[in-house]
Tab-separated table of C-alpha atoms and ligand atoms in Angstrom:
chain	number	residue	atom	x	y	z
S	20	MET	CA	67.055	106.305	85.716
S	21	ALA	CA	69.278	104.331	88.592
S	22	ASP	CA	72.870	105.840	89.108
S	23	TYR	CA	74.383	102.679	89.179
S	24	ASP	CA	74.460	99.387	86.818
S	25	LEU	CA	75.276	97.236	89.854
S	26	VAL	CA	76.353	98.113	93.010
S	27	VAL	CA	78.028	95.182	95.598
S	28	ARG	CA	76.613	96.043	99.380
S	29	GLY	CA	78.183	95.218	101.641
S	30	GLY	CA	81.363	93.256	102.049
S	31	GLN	CA	84.634	93.800	103.332
S	32	VAL	CA	86.575	95.273	100.463
S	33	ALA	CA	90.410	94.220	100.130
S	34	SER	CA	92.520	96.405	98.125
S	35	GLY	CA	96.733	95.909	98.381
S	36	PHE	CA	96.873	98.677	100.717
S	37	GLY	CA	94.075	97.376	103.470
S	38	THR	CA	91.096	96.344	104.154
S	39	MET	CA	87.818	98.927	104.101
S	40	ARG	CA	83.927	98.460	104.348
S	41	CYS	CA	82.150	99.785	101.656
S	42	ASP	CA	79.745	99.546	99.045
S	43	ILE	CA	81.195	99.513	95.524
S	44	GLY	CA	79.096	101.876	92.586
S	45	ILE	CA	78.746	100.650	88.793
S	46	ARG	CA	78.906	101.503	85.847
S	47	GLY	CA	79.370	101.015	81.819
S	48	GLY	CA	81.299	98.358	83.337
S	49	ARG	CA	83.676	100.410	85.838
S	50	ILE	CA	83.669	101.208	89.575
S	51	ALA	CA	82.266	104.863	90.050
S	52	ALA	CA	82.051	104.787	93.600
S	53	LEU	CA	82.724	103.550	96.520
S	54	ALA	CA	81.192	104.992	99.810
S	55	ASP	CA	79.416	103.718	103.223
S	56	ARG	CA	75.840	103.311	101.347
S	57	ILE	CA	74.864	102.782	98.050
S	58	THR	CA	71.403	102.949	97.806
S	59	ASP	CA	70.602	103.786	94.018
S	60	GLY	CA	71.480	100.028	91.857
S	61	ALA	CA	69.105	98.573	88.694
S	62	ALA	CA	70.880	95.915	90.507
S	63	VAL	CA	72.433	95.175	94.304
S	64	LEU	CA	74.179	91.773	94.629
S	65	ASP	CA	74.846	91.679	98.310
S	66	ALA	CA	78.381	91.156	99.883
S	67	GLY	CA	77.828	90.630	103.577
S	68	GLY	CA	80.124	88.377	104.964
S	69	LEU	CA	82.761	88.424	102.278
S	70	LEU	CA	85.580	89.608	101.166
S	71	VAL	CA	85.413	91.853	97.465
S	72	LEU	CA	88.582	91.600	95.857
S	73	PRO	CA	90.085	92.383	92.473
S	74	GLY	CA	89.558	90.017	90.050
S	75	GLY	CA	93.130	87.798	88.945
S	76	VAL	CA	95.377	88.887	87.218
S	77	ASP	CA	97.480	85.689	85.847
S	78	SER	CA	100.130	87.098	84.517
S	79	HIS	CA	101.470	83.914	82.773
S	80	CYS	CA	99.363	81.468	81.394
S	81	HIS	CA	99.922	79.152	78.342
S	82	ILE	CA	95.887	79.238	76.944
S	83	GLU	CA	95.465	78.064	73.376
S	84	GLU	CA	99.032	78.459	72.345
S	85	PRO	CA	99.652	76.793	69.212
S	86	ALA	CA	103.504	75.431	69.259
S	87	ARG	CA	105.857	73.286	66.966
S	88	GLY	CA	108.076	70.572	69.504
S	89	GLY	CA	106.188	72.153	72.610
S	90	TYR	CA	107.177	72.063	75.616
S	91	VAL	CA	109.877	69.131	75.540
S	92	GLY	CA	112.827	68.336	75.633
S	93	THR	CA	113.808	67.167	72.243
S	94	GLY	CA	111.815	69.224	70.437
S	95	GLY	CA	109.507	66.868	69.736
S	96	ASP	CA	108.703	66.261	66.012
S	97	LEU	CA	108.173	69.440	64.841
S	98	ALA	CA	104.352	69.313	63.885
S	99	VAL	CA	102.052	72.007	65.404
S	100	THR	CA	99.866	71.522	67.698
S	101	VAL	CA	97.869	74.008	69.693
S	102	ASN	CA	97.819	73.626	73.164
S	103	GLU	CA	94.158	71.776	74.073
S	104	GLU	CA	93.433	75.179	76.463
S	105	SER	CA	91.293	77.139	74.363
S	106	PHE	CA	90.188	81.263	74.376
S	107	ARG	CA	86.556	80.112	75.453
S	108	THR	CA	87.496	76.966	77.779
S	109	ALA	CA	90.078	79.179	79.585
S	110	SER	CA	87.744	82.025	80.315
S	111	THR	CA	85.106	79.962	82.541
S	112	SER	CA	87.751	78.934	84.261
S	113	ALA	CA	89.633	82.001	85.642
S	114	PHE	CA	86.417	83.197	86.589
S	115	ALA	CA	85.737	79.918	87.906
S	116	GLY	CA	88.573	80.746	89.815
S	117	GLY	CA	88.525	84.816	89.972
S	118	THR	CA	90.499	85.651	87.569
S	119	THR	CA	89.666	88.144	85.699
S	120	SER	CA	92.759	89.084	82.848
S	121	VAL	CA	95.464	86.835	81.311
S	122	VAL	CA	98.508	87.437	80.191
S	123	CYS	CA	99.470	84.482	77.586
S	124	PHE	CA	101.924	83.471	74.987
S	125	VAL	CA	102.147	84.282	70.463
S	126	PRO	CA	104.437	81.838	69.762
S	127	GLN	CA	106.954	81.938	66.918
S	128	TRP	CA	109.175	79.587	65.703
S	129	LYS	CA	112.672	79.229	64.342
S	130	GLY	CA	112.885	80.078	61.041
S	131	GLU	CA	109.756	82.520	60.627
S	132	GLY	CA	108.275	85.939	61.747
S	133	ILE	CA	105.984	86.996	64.215
S	134	LEU	CA	103.056	88.857	62.090
S	135	PRO	CA	101.477	86.017	61.047
S	136	ARG	CA	101.783	83.566	64.252
S	137	VAL	CA	100.276	87.233	66.343
S	138	ALA	CA	98.102	87.829	63.603
S	139	ASP	CA	96.706	84.079	64.390
S	140	TYR	CA	96.549	84.048	68.158
S	141	GLU	CA	94.440	87.459	68.364
S	142	GLN	CA	91.187	85.429	66.318
S	143	ARG	CA	92.103	82.567	68.449
S	144	ALA	CA	92.307	84.729	71.811
S	145	ALA	CA	88.858	86.863	70.737
S	146	LYS	CA	86.566	83.979	70.800
S	147	GLY	CA	86.639	83.889	74.636
S	148	MET	CA	85.504	84.959	77.429
S	149	LEU	CA	88.074	87.079	79.927
S	150	ASP	CA	89.682	89.661	79.373
S	151	TYR	CA	93.352	89.335	77.863
S	152	SER	CA	97.127	91.040	76.955
S	153	PHE	CA	100.418	88.807	75.565
S	154	HIS	CA	103.629	87.678	75.944
S	155	GLN	CA	105.622	87.467	72.328
S	156	ILE	CA	107.948	85.069	72.251
S	157	ILE	CA	111.249	85.040	70.625
S	158	SER	CA	112.657	81.864	69.884
S	159	ASP	CA	114.394	82.999	66.709
S	160	PRO	CA	115.669	86.858	67.152
S	161	THR	CA	116.587	87.195	62.945
S	162	ASP	CA	117.174	91.276	62.495
S	163	GLU	CA	113.996	91.603	60.811
S	164	VAL	CA	111.830	90.153	63.034
S	165	LEU	CA	113.494	92.347	65.260
S	166	GLU	CA	114.293	95.954	64.136
S	167	ARG	CA	110.845	95.246	61.369
S	168	GLU	CA	108.207	93.702	63.263
S	169	VAL	CA	108.745	93.965	66.635
S	170	PRO	CA	108.232	97.970	66.592
S	171	GLN	CA	105.115	96.968	64.590
S	172	ILE	CA	103.812	94.710	67.662
S	173	VAL	CA	104.215	97.347	70.023
S	174	ALA	CA	102.585	99.626	68.171
S	175	LYS	CA	99.417	97.667	69.326
S	176	GLY	CA	100.242	97.513	72.258
S	177	ILE	CA	101.787	93.697	72.967
S	178	ARG	CA	105.410	95.521	75.110
S	179	SER	CA	106.811	92.796	76.852
S	180	LEU	CA	109.396	90.193	74.991
S	181	LYS	CA	109.945	85.938	76.358
S	182	VAL	CA	112.478	84.512	76.012
S	183	PHE	CA	113.773	80.718	77.418
S	184	LEU	CA	116.764	79.785	78.253
S	185	THR	CA	116.006	75.906	77.867
S	186	TYR	CA	114.212	73.685	75.491
S	187	GLU	CA	115.111	72.590	72.358
S	188	PRO	CA	112.922	74.679	70.304
S	189	LEU	CA	113.296	78.142	71.747
S	190	HIS	CA	115.934	78.635	73.942
S	191	LEU	CA	118.045	81.068	72.754
S	192	SER	CA	121.965	81.832	73.283
S	193	ASP	CA	123.561	84.569	75.371
S	194	GLU	CA	124.697	86.790	72.135
S	195	GLN	CA	120.805	85.977	70.554
S	196	PHE	CA	119.198	87.001	74.456
S	197	LEU	CA	121.483	90.545	74.292
S	198	LYS	CA	119.735	91.357	70.985
S	199	VAL	CA	116.220	90.748	72.941
S	200	LEU	CA	117.012	92.422	75.556
S	201	VAL	CA	118.667	95.839	73.012
S	202	THR	CA	115.677	95.340	71.134
S	203	ALA	CA	113.123	95.752	74.275
S	204	ARG	CA	115.163	98.865	75.099
S	205	ARG	CA	114.395	100.863	72.012
S	206	HIS	CA	110.759	99.504	72.247
S	207	GLY	CA	110.058	100.384	76.192
S	208	CYS	CA	109.172	96.121	77.109
S	209	LEU	CA	109.603	94.453	79.611
S	210	VAL	CA	111.417	91.129	79.407
S	211	THR	CA	110.542	87.692	80.492
S	212	VAL	CA	112.362	84.308	80.571
S	213	HIS	CA	112.538	81.279	81.015
S	214	CYS	CA	115.640	80.560	83.110
S	215	GLU	CA	117.549	77.740	83.459
S	216	ASN	CA	120.697	76.055	80.938
S	217	TYR	CA	120.076	74.807	78.276
S	218	ALA	CA	123.568	72.791	77.798
S	219	ALA	CA	123.417	71.672	80.977
S	220	ILE	CA	119.328	69.890	80.769
S	221	LYS	CA	120.557	68.442	77.586
S	222	TRP	CA	123.454	66.976	79.675
S	223	ARG	CA	122.503	65.498	81.783
S	224	THR	CA	119.836	63.777	80.195
S	225	GLU	CA	121.973	62.305	77.625
S	226	MET	CA	123.092	60.847	80.740
S	227	LEU	CA	119.969	59.456	82.414
S	228	LEU	CA	118.201	57.761	79.516
S	229	ARG	CA	122.335	56.381	78.759
S	230	ALA	CA	121.834	54.891	82.785
S	231	GLY	CA	118.089	54.087	82.086
S	232	MET	CA	116.576	56.707	83.975
S	233	THR	CA	113.437	57.617	82.247
S	234	ALA	CA	110.760	57.762	84.252
S	235	PRO	CA	109.305	61.193	84.971
S	236	LYS	CA	110.192	60.546	88.039
S	237	TYR	CA	114.482	61.916	86.338
S	238	HIS	CA	113.039	65.322	85.041
S	239	ALA	CA	114.015	66.888	88.801
S	240	TRP	CA	117.123	65.570	88.459
S	241	SER	CA	117.697	66.368	85.135
S	242	ARG	CA	117.523	70.339	85.642
S	243	PRO	CA	118.995	70.489	89.544
S	244	ILE	CA	119.017	74.049	91.749
S	245	VAL	CA	121.653	74.691	90.203
S	246	VAL	CA	121.004	74.764	86.887
S	247	GLU	CA	118.137	77.176	87.408
S	248	ARG	CA	120.056	79.701	89.561
S	249	GLU	CA	122.615	79.665	87.078
S	250	ALA	CA	120.572	80.661	84.366
S	251	THR	CA	118.966	83.087	86.767
S	252	HIS	CA	122.153	84.300	87.416
S	253	ARG	CA	123.221	84.579	83.466
S	254	ALA	CA	120.245	86.942	82.291
S	255	ILE	CA	120.689	89.111	84.892
S	256	ALA	CA	124.072	90.309	84.151
S	257	LEU	CA	123.283	89.951	80.252
S	258	ALA	CA	120.155	92.319	81.018
S	259	GLU	CA	122.714	94.357	83.689
S	260	LEU	CA	124.887	94.576	80.848
S	261	VAL	CA	122.404	96.252	78.479
S	262	ASP	CA	120.798	97.611	81.042
S	263	GLN	CA	117.120	96.394	80.623
S	264	PRO	CA	114.074	94.986	83.349
S	265	ILE	CA	113.580	91.498	82.680
S	266	GLN	CA	110.842	89.831	84.849
S	267	VAL	CA	112.158	85.386	85.793
S	268	PHE	CA	109.146	83.942	85.507
S	269	HIS	CA	108.693	80.649	87.945
S	270	VAL	CA	111.265	80.988	90.387
S	271	SER	CA	111.048	77.508	92.479
S	272	CYS	CA	113.637	77.718	94.903
S	273	ALA	CA	115.486	80.687	97.362
S	274	GLU	CA	118.591	79.876	95.456
S	275	ALA	CA	117.633	81.311	91.887
S	276	ALA	CA	115.658	84.005	94.350
S	277	GLU	CA	118.665	84.961	95.597
S	278	GLU	CA	120.159	86.470	92.524
S	279	ILE	CA	117.005	88.347	92.325
S	280	ALA	CA	117.587	89.644	95.838
S	281	ARG	CA	120.950	90.531	95.012
S	282	ALA	CA	120.312	92.277	92.100
S	283	GLN	CA	117.380	94.095	93.675
S	284	HIS	CA	119.464	94.847	96.323
S	285	ARG	CA	122.069	96.198	93.398
S	286	GLY	CA	119.496	98.336	92.602
S	287	LEU	CA	118.214	96.615	88.869
S	288	LYS	CA	114.948	96.592	88.704
S	289	VAL	CA	114.950	92.423	88.411
S	290	TRP	CA	111.380	90.615	89.652
S	291	GLY	CA	110.709	88.069	90.196
S	292	GLU	CA	107.716	84.781	89.953
S	293	THR	CA	107.125	82.269	91.632
S	294	CYS	CA	103.384	79.944	91.101
S	295	PRO	CA	101.539	76.960	93.752
S	296	GLN	CA	103.268	74.561	92.427
S	297	TYR	CA	106.698	75.009	93.586
S	298	LEU	CA	104.056	75.899	97.635
S	299	THR	CA	102.504	73.150	97.058
S	300	LEU	CA	103.914	69.938	94.895
S	301	THR	CA	107.364	68.559	95.183
S	302	ALA	CA	109.931	66.215	92.800
S	303	ALA	CA	108.207	62.883	94.875
S	304	ASP	CA	104.794	63.685	92.840
S	305	MET	CA	106.382	62.787	89.699
S	306	ASP	CA	107.575	59.495	91.695
S	307	ARG	CA	104.344	57.249	91.137
S	308	PRO	CA	103.951	54.404	89.459
S	309	GLY	CA	103.870	53.994	86.162
S	310	PHE	CA	103.167	57.018	83.159
S	311	GLU	CA	101.063	58.792	86.663
S	312	GLY	CA	104.161	61.081	87.632
S	313	ALA	CA	104.015	63.589	83.972
S	314	ALA	CA	100.566	65.402	85.460
S	315	TYR	CA	103.352	66.927	88.203
S	316	MET	CA	105.451	67.377	85.429
S	317	CYS	CA	106.042	70.534	84.859
S	318	SER	CA	109.837	72.351	84.268
S	319	PRO	CA	110.889	74.010	86.536
S	320	SER	CA	110.367	70.911	88.816
S	321	PRO	CA	108.768	70.831	91.961
S	322	ARG	CA	111.245	70.702	94.899
S	323	THR	CA	110.693	69.342	98.158
S	324	VAL	CA	109.184	70.634	101.029
S	325	GLU	CA	111.559	72.664	102.562
S	326	GLU	CA	112.305	74.430	99.423
S	327	GLN	CA	108.372	76.027	99.753
S	328	GLY	CA	109.414	77.485	102.955
S	329	ARG	CA	112.391	78.925	101.573
S	330	VAL	CA	110.205	79.993	98.244
S	331	TRP	CA	107.626	81.158	101.024
S	332	GLU	CA	110.189	83.111	102.935
S	333	MET	CA	111.367	85.063	100.020
S	334	ILE	CA	107.253	85.949	98.890
S	335	ARG	CA	107.217	87.785	103.035
S	336	ARG	CA	110.692	89.406	101.900
S	337	GLY	CA	109.854	90.624	99.027
S	338	THR	CA	111.589	88.907	96.568
S	339	LEU	CA	109.237	87.236	94.981
S	340	ASP	CA	106.581	90.321	93.880
S	341	ILE	CA	103.916	88.004	91.621
S	342	VAL	CA	102.718	84.613	91.725
S	343	SER	CA	100.932	83.271	88.669
S	344	SER	CA	100.181	79.859	87.138
S	345	ASP	CA	102.171	79.284	84.568
S	346	HIS	CA	99.330	77.329	83.535
S	347	CYS	CA	100.501	74.835	80.803
S	348	GLY	CA	97.789	71.910	80.927
S	349	PHE	CA	98.804	68.580	78.857
S	350	SER	CA	95.660	66.677	79.650
S	351	MET	CA	97.056	62.412	80.571
S	352	GLY	CA	94.150	60.542	79.169
S	353	GLY	CA	93.934	59.940	75.363
S	354	GLU	CA	97.208	60.526	72.662
S	355	ALA	CA	97.804	63.488	72.649
S	356	GLY	CA	98.560	65.954	75.504
S	357	LYS	CA	100.713	64.275	77.937
S	358	ALA	CA	100.994	60.826	76.102
S	359	VAL	CA	101.680	61.783	72.908
S	360	SER	CA	104.406	60.200	72.890
S	361	GLY	CA	103.599	56.574	74.560
S	362	ARG	CA	103.111	55.925	77.956
S	363	ASP	CA	106.466	53.946	78.466
S	364	ALA	CA	107.936	57.248	76.200
S	365	PRO	CA	111.697	58.692	78.704
S	366	PHE	CA	110.844	61.767	81.389
S	367	ARG	CA	112.713	63.751	78.045
S	368	ASP	CA	109.237	64.078	75.295
S	369	ILE	CA	106.485	63.958	77.677
S	370	PRO	CA	105.315	67.556	77.332
S	371	ASN	CA	106.129	69.851	80.312
S	372	GLY	CA	103.619	71.738	82.595
S	373	ILE	CA	100.119	71.703	84.224
S	374	PRO	CA	97.408	73.714	84.528
S	375	GLY	CA	96.279	75.977	87.410
S	376	LEU	CA	94.092	78.877	86.454
S	377	ALA	CA	91.313	78.163	88.086
S	378	ALA	CA	93.429	77.024	91.606
S	379	ARG	CA	95.682	79.718	92.061
S	380	LEU	CA	94.291	82.355	93.838
S	381	PRO	CA	92.227	79.717	96.091
S	382	ILE	CA	96.131	77.790	96.888
S	383	LEU	CA	97.689	80.449	97.575
S	384	PHE	CA	94.483	82.312	99.652
S	385	SER	CA	94.077	79.726	101.673
S	386	GLU	CA	97.995	78.227	102.038
S	387	GLY	CA	98.730	81.716	102.277
S	388	VAL	CA	96.196	83.826	104.253
S	389	SER	CA	94.496	81.025	105.689
S	390	LYS	CA	97.253	79.626	107.235
S	391	GLY	CA	98.939	82.952	108.779
S	392	ARG	CA	102.127	83.004	106.082
S	393	ILE	CA	100.940	86.424	104.392
S	394	SER	CA	98.114	88.839	105.133
S	395	LEU	CA	95.267	90.146	102.950
S	396	GLU	CA	96.888	92.692	101.425
S	397	HIS	CA	99.536	90.617	100.446
S	398	PHE	CA	97.737	88.106	98.845
S	399	VAL	CA	96.215	90.431	96.835
S	400	ARG	CA	99.545	92.336	95.661
S	401	LEU	CA	100.720	88.753	95.065
S	402	THR	CA	97.934	88.645	92.327
S	403	ALA	CA	96.235	91.216	90.922
S	404	THR	CA	98.090	94.478	91.827
S	405	ASN	CA	101.834	93.530	91.530
S	406	PRO	CA	101.179	91.716	87.496
S	407	ALA	CA	98.511	94.396	86.483
S	408	ARG	CA	101.245	97.569	87.661
S	409	LEU	CA	103.855	95.069	85.795
S	410	MET	CA	102.413	94.567	82.924
S	411	GLY	CA	101.339	98.267	82.504
S	412	LEU	CA	97.957	97.189	83.059
S	413	ALA	CA	97.586	99.296	86.363
S	414	PRO	CA	95.223	101.117	87.265
S	415	ARG	CA	92.588	99.774	84.534
S	416	LYS	CA	93.245	96.125	86.207
S	417	GLY	CA	94.339	94.463	89.667
S	418	VAL	CA	92.465	97.968	92.368
S	419	ILE	CA	89.340	98.578	93.453
S	420	ALA	CA	88.901	103.029	92.698
S	421	ILE	CA	87.124	104.766	91.282
S	422	GLY	CA	87.427	103.850	87.120
S	423	ALA	CA	89.186	100.661	87.117
S	424	ASP	CA	87.580	97.972	85.747
S	425	ALA	CA	84.838	96.199	87.367
S	426	ASP	CA	86.970	93.534	87.855
S	427	LEU	CA	85.602	91.976	91.406
S	428	ALA	CA	85.675	88.305	92.890
S	429	LEU	CA	83.524	88.149	96.269
S	430	TRP	CA	85.570	85.466	98.072
S	431	ASP	CA	83.876	83.558	101.475
S	432	PRO	CA	88.051	83.604	103.103
S	433	LYS	CA	85.751	80.578	105.602
S	434	LYS	CA	84.922	78.159	102.980
S	435	ARG	CA	85.889	75.193	102.706
S	436	VAL	CA	86.341	72.803	99.219
S	437	THR	CA	88.301	70.274	99.379
S	438	ILE	CA	90.041	70.538	95.140
S	439	ALA	CA	88.501	68.219	92.364
S	440	ASN	CA	89.120	68.584	88.664
S	441	PRO	CA	85.688	69.339	87.765
S	442	LEU	CA	86.110	72.395	90.034
S	443	MET	CA	88.372	73.620	87.727
S	444	GLN	CA	86.382	73.322	84.742
S	445	HIS	CA	88.611	73.499	82.634
S	446	ALA	CA	89.807	71.485	79.043
S	447	ILE	CA	91.851	69.424	80.846
S	448	ASP	CA	91.077	65.542	82.820
S	449	TYR	CA	92.877	66.185	85.802
S	450	THR	CA	94.641	68.308	87.899
S	451	PRO	CA	97.332	68.099	89.958
S	452	TYR	CA	95.803	70.112	93.055
S	453	GLU	CA	93.206	67.029	93.168
S	454	GLY	CA	92.318	66.768	96.725
S	455	LEU	CA	93.648	69.434	98.406
S	456	GLU	CA	91.819	70.984	100.636
S	457	VAL	CA	91.760	74.920	100.739
S	458	THR	CA	89.724	77.647	102.659
S	459	GLY	CA	88.814	80.310	100.805
S	460	TRP	CA	87.401	79.552	97.042
S	461	PRO	CA	85.612	82.619	94.785
S	462	VAL	CA	81.098	82.538	95.428
S	463	ALA	CA	80.773	84.763	92.362
S	464	THR	CA	83.619	87.476	89.796
S	465	ILE	CA	82.497	89.545	87.854
S	466	ARG	CA	84.263	91.053	84.567
S	467	ARG	CA	84.185	94.494	83.428
S	468	GLY	CA	80.660	95.364	85.716
S	469	GLU	CA	78.777	92.430	84.840
S	470	VAL	CA	78.452	88.848	86.892
S	471	VAL	CA	79.762	85.442	85.205
S	472	MET	CA	80.702	83.178	87.519
S	473	ARG	CA	77.997	82.843	90.440
S	474	ASP	CA	78.381	79.826	93.169
S	475	GLY	CA	80.489	78.293	90.085
S	476	VAL	CA	78.412	78.628	87.662
S	477	VAL	CA	79.665	80.275	85.199
S	478	GLN	CA	77.452	82.260	81.834
S	479	ALA	CA	79.519	85.234	79.182
S	480	GLU	CA	78.837	85.206	76.455
S	481	PRO	CA	81.819	83.941	73.510
S	482	GLY	CA	83.701	86.733	72.191
S	483	THR	CA	83.509	89.765	74.763
S	484	GLY	CA	86.998	89.380	76.518
S	485	GLN	CA	88.704	92.149	75.862
S	486	PHE	CA	92.460	93.087	75.021
S	487	LEU	CA	94.129	95.300	76.492
S	488	PRO	CA	97.129	97.080	74.382
S	489	ARG	CA	99.657	98.329	77.034
S	490	ALA	CA	100.146	102.233	76.127
S	491	PRO	CA	104.223	102.766	77.192
S	492	TYR	CA	104.767	103.248	81.124
S	493	ASP	CA	107.494	104.280	83.179
S	494	PHE	CA	107.307	101.282	85.419
S	495	ILE	CA	109.970	99.777	82.684
S	496	ALA	CA	111.766	102.454	82.153
S	497	PRO	CA	115.988	101.105	82.263
S	498	ARG	CA	117.750	103.181	85.318
S	499	GLY	CA	119.832	104.443	82.332
S	500	VAL	CA	122.889	102.984	85.298
S	501	LEU	CA	125.538	101.969	82.139
S	502	ALA	CA	128.844	99.936	81.609
S	503	ASP	CA	131.547	102.524	81.303
S	504	GLY	CA	128.510	104.534	80.133
S	505	PHE	CA	128.329	103.595	77.089
S	506	ASP	CA	125.475	103.467	75.889
S	507	ALA	CA	125.026	100.058	72.825
S	508	ALA	CA	121.510	100.755	72.218
S	509	PRO	CA	119.556	103.954	72.871
S	510	ARG	CA	116.294	104.566	72.906
S	511	ALA	CA	113.654	104.863	69.718
X	625	DUC	N1	107.475	75.634	82.145
X	625	DUC	C1	106.528	73.873	82.080
X	625	DUC	O1	106.244	73.801	83.018
X	625	DUC	N2	105.717	74.195	80.660
X	625	DUC	C2	104.773	76.215	80.109
X	625	DUC	C3	106.239	75.934	79.902
X	625	DUC	C4	107.204	76.199	80.831
X	625	DUC	O2	108.114	76.392	81.037
X	626	ZN	ZN1	108.922	78.904	81.421
X	627	ZN	ZN1	105.067	78.851	81.297
């Protein structure tokens, strides 16, 4: 019998800290050997001329997420809808783009607990092919939810709580946010935060609509940079008060990133994420005829080309250390999706979100590595190693090391591709990146030792994705620095 189930031969193996030429021996779904030459494999995959990267870890994706009201300014009609990207289609899309694990969102609806939603979401996720963990959204932090239910989901291995500081049906007051921070601290969770000021956006939206400024492009006018900067500052301040580590999601601008940089400089455990849309799209994309601009509408809004340059600088400095997709697709055609309130609906009623699961790695590689903005090692850290580490999935995920899951993306750094929707292999009927030319493309994806994508063809058995329980981990432990030394939220 062969020593290894699969040998990946002759590639340039890239880690977050350097690159080496070696073979990879895989046994039982894990990396069992890294050596100059490994001969004893039951199967061999030739990686000559290719890079071998850790499979992408996308720590911010909305997949098959049931929503009541959804990601719109009004809260919608509070009908329950399910995000059209299923775990099966998302798995295909992720593998097509070199990603093998995701962290996605269990919803909470006001007036209800979280346990039924977790049970429902577990069943949905189990039908996919990619490995997954969950963030738990908290939109109604009652004592029952925080004191009785959160400990139960933490025991299952869900170790991040997500809060929104905007969106009608989801946003928390400062008092509610503090309660979530306290709960997270007690139970060893990370808190991830959508930072935009709810009241400011509501007020601006009302003023814009009253002035007849209803087109998609006014979405950006309803939430200028100052609303993101203010909420980022406030989130950091409240997290500091509680001594609770947080990650600020989808940072779109330097002013918000500077708040994070200042916090990091003071030693706070605050991390910042950005997304490809803030590096490639602008608010002008929403200024297209009729309903077309809706295709680029996400929150925070894409900004300007100058702002993209500033966000790159914050990536280079390390302030923003994770690039996720915030994949949240709504199709442009049909009567659900973006047009759920009609094609002439005011921007307030158009769902926020764009698809990007498959495009994330090629865009970041091309715009980052191929264009010389970041090194290959930095790319690996941003897209795999750092998200795995922050989410408590390392060293099982996000690295190429002995004992780690054999999740790999074989990457042709020279391949030139023009992004087109069929290549994304998702359920959404468009990609906001249509026509973007990239250099660098995944030619094979391996998930736990199984080749699940080759030359764009995805083959994987539905139901083979695994839940990734997250044990307690020190990386997100509070610092133990408390105002006046008073611990208002002792750890459980
Ligand atoms: N932003 C989006 O654009 N969509 C989903 C949620 C979010 O915060
Ligand atoms: Zn968000
Ligand atoms: Zn999101």
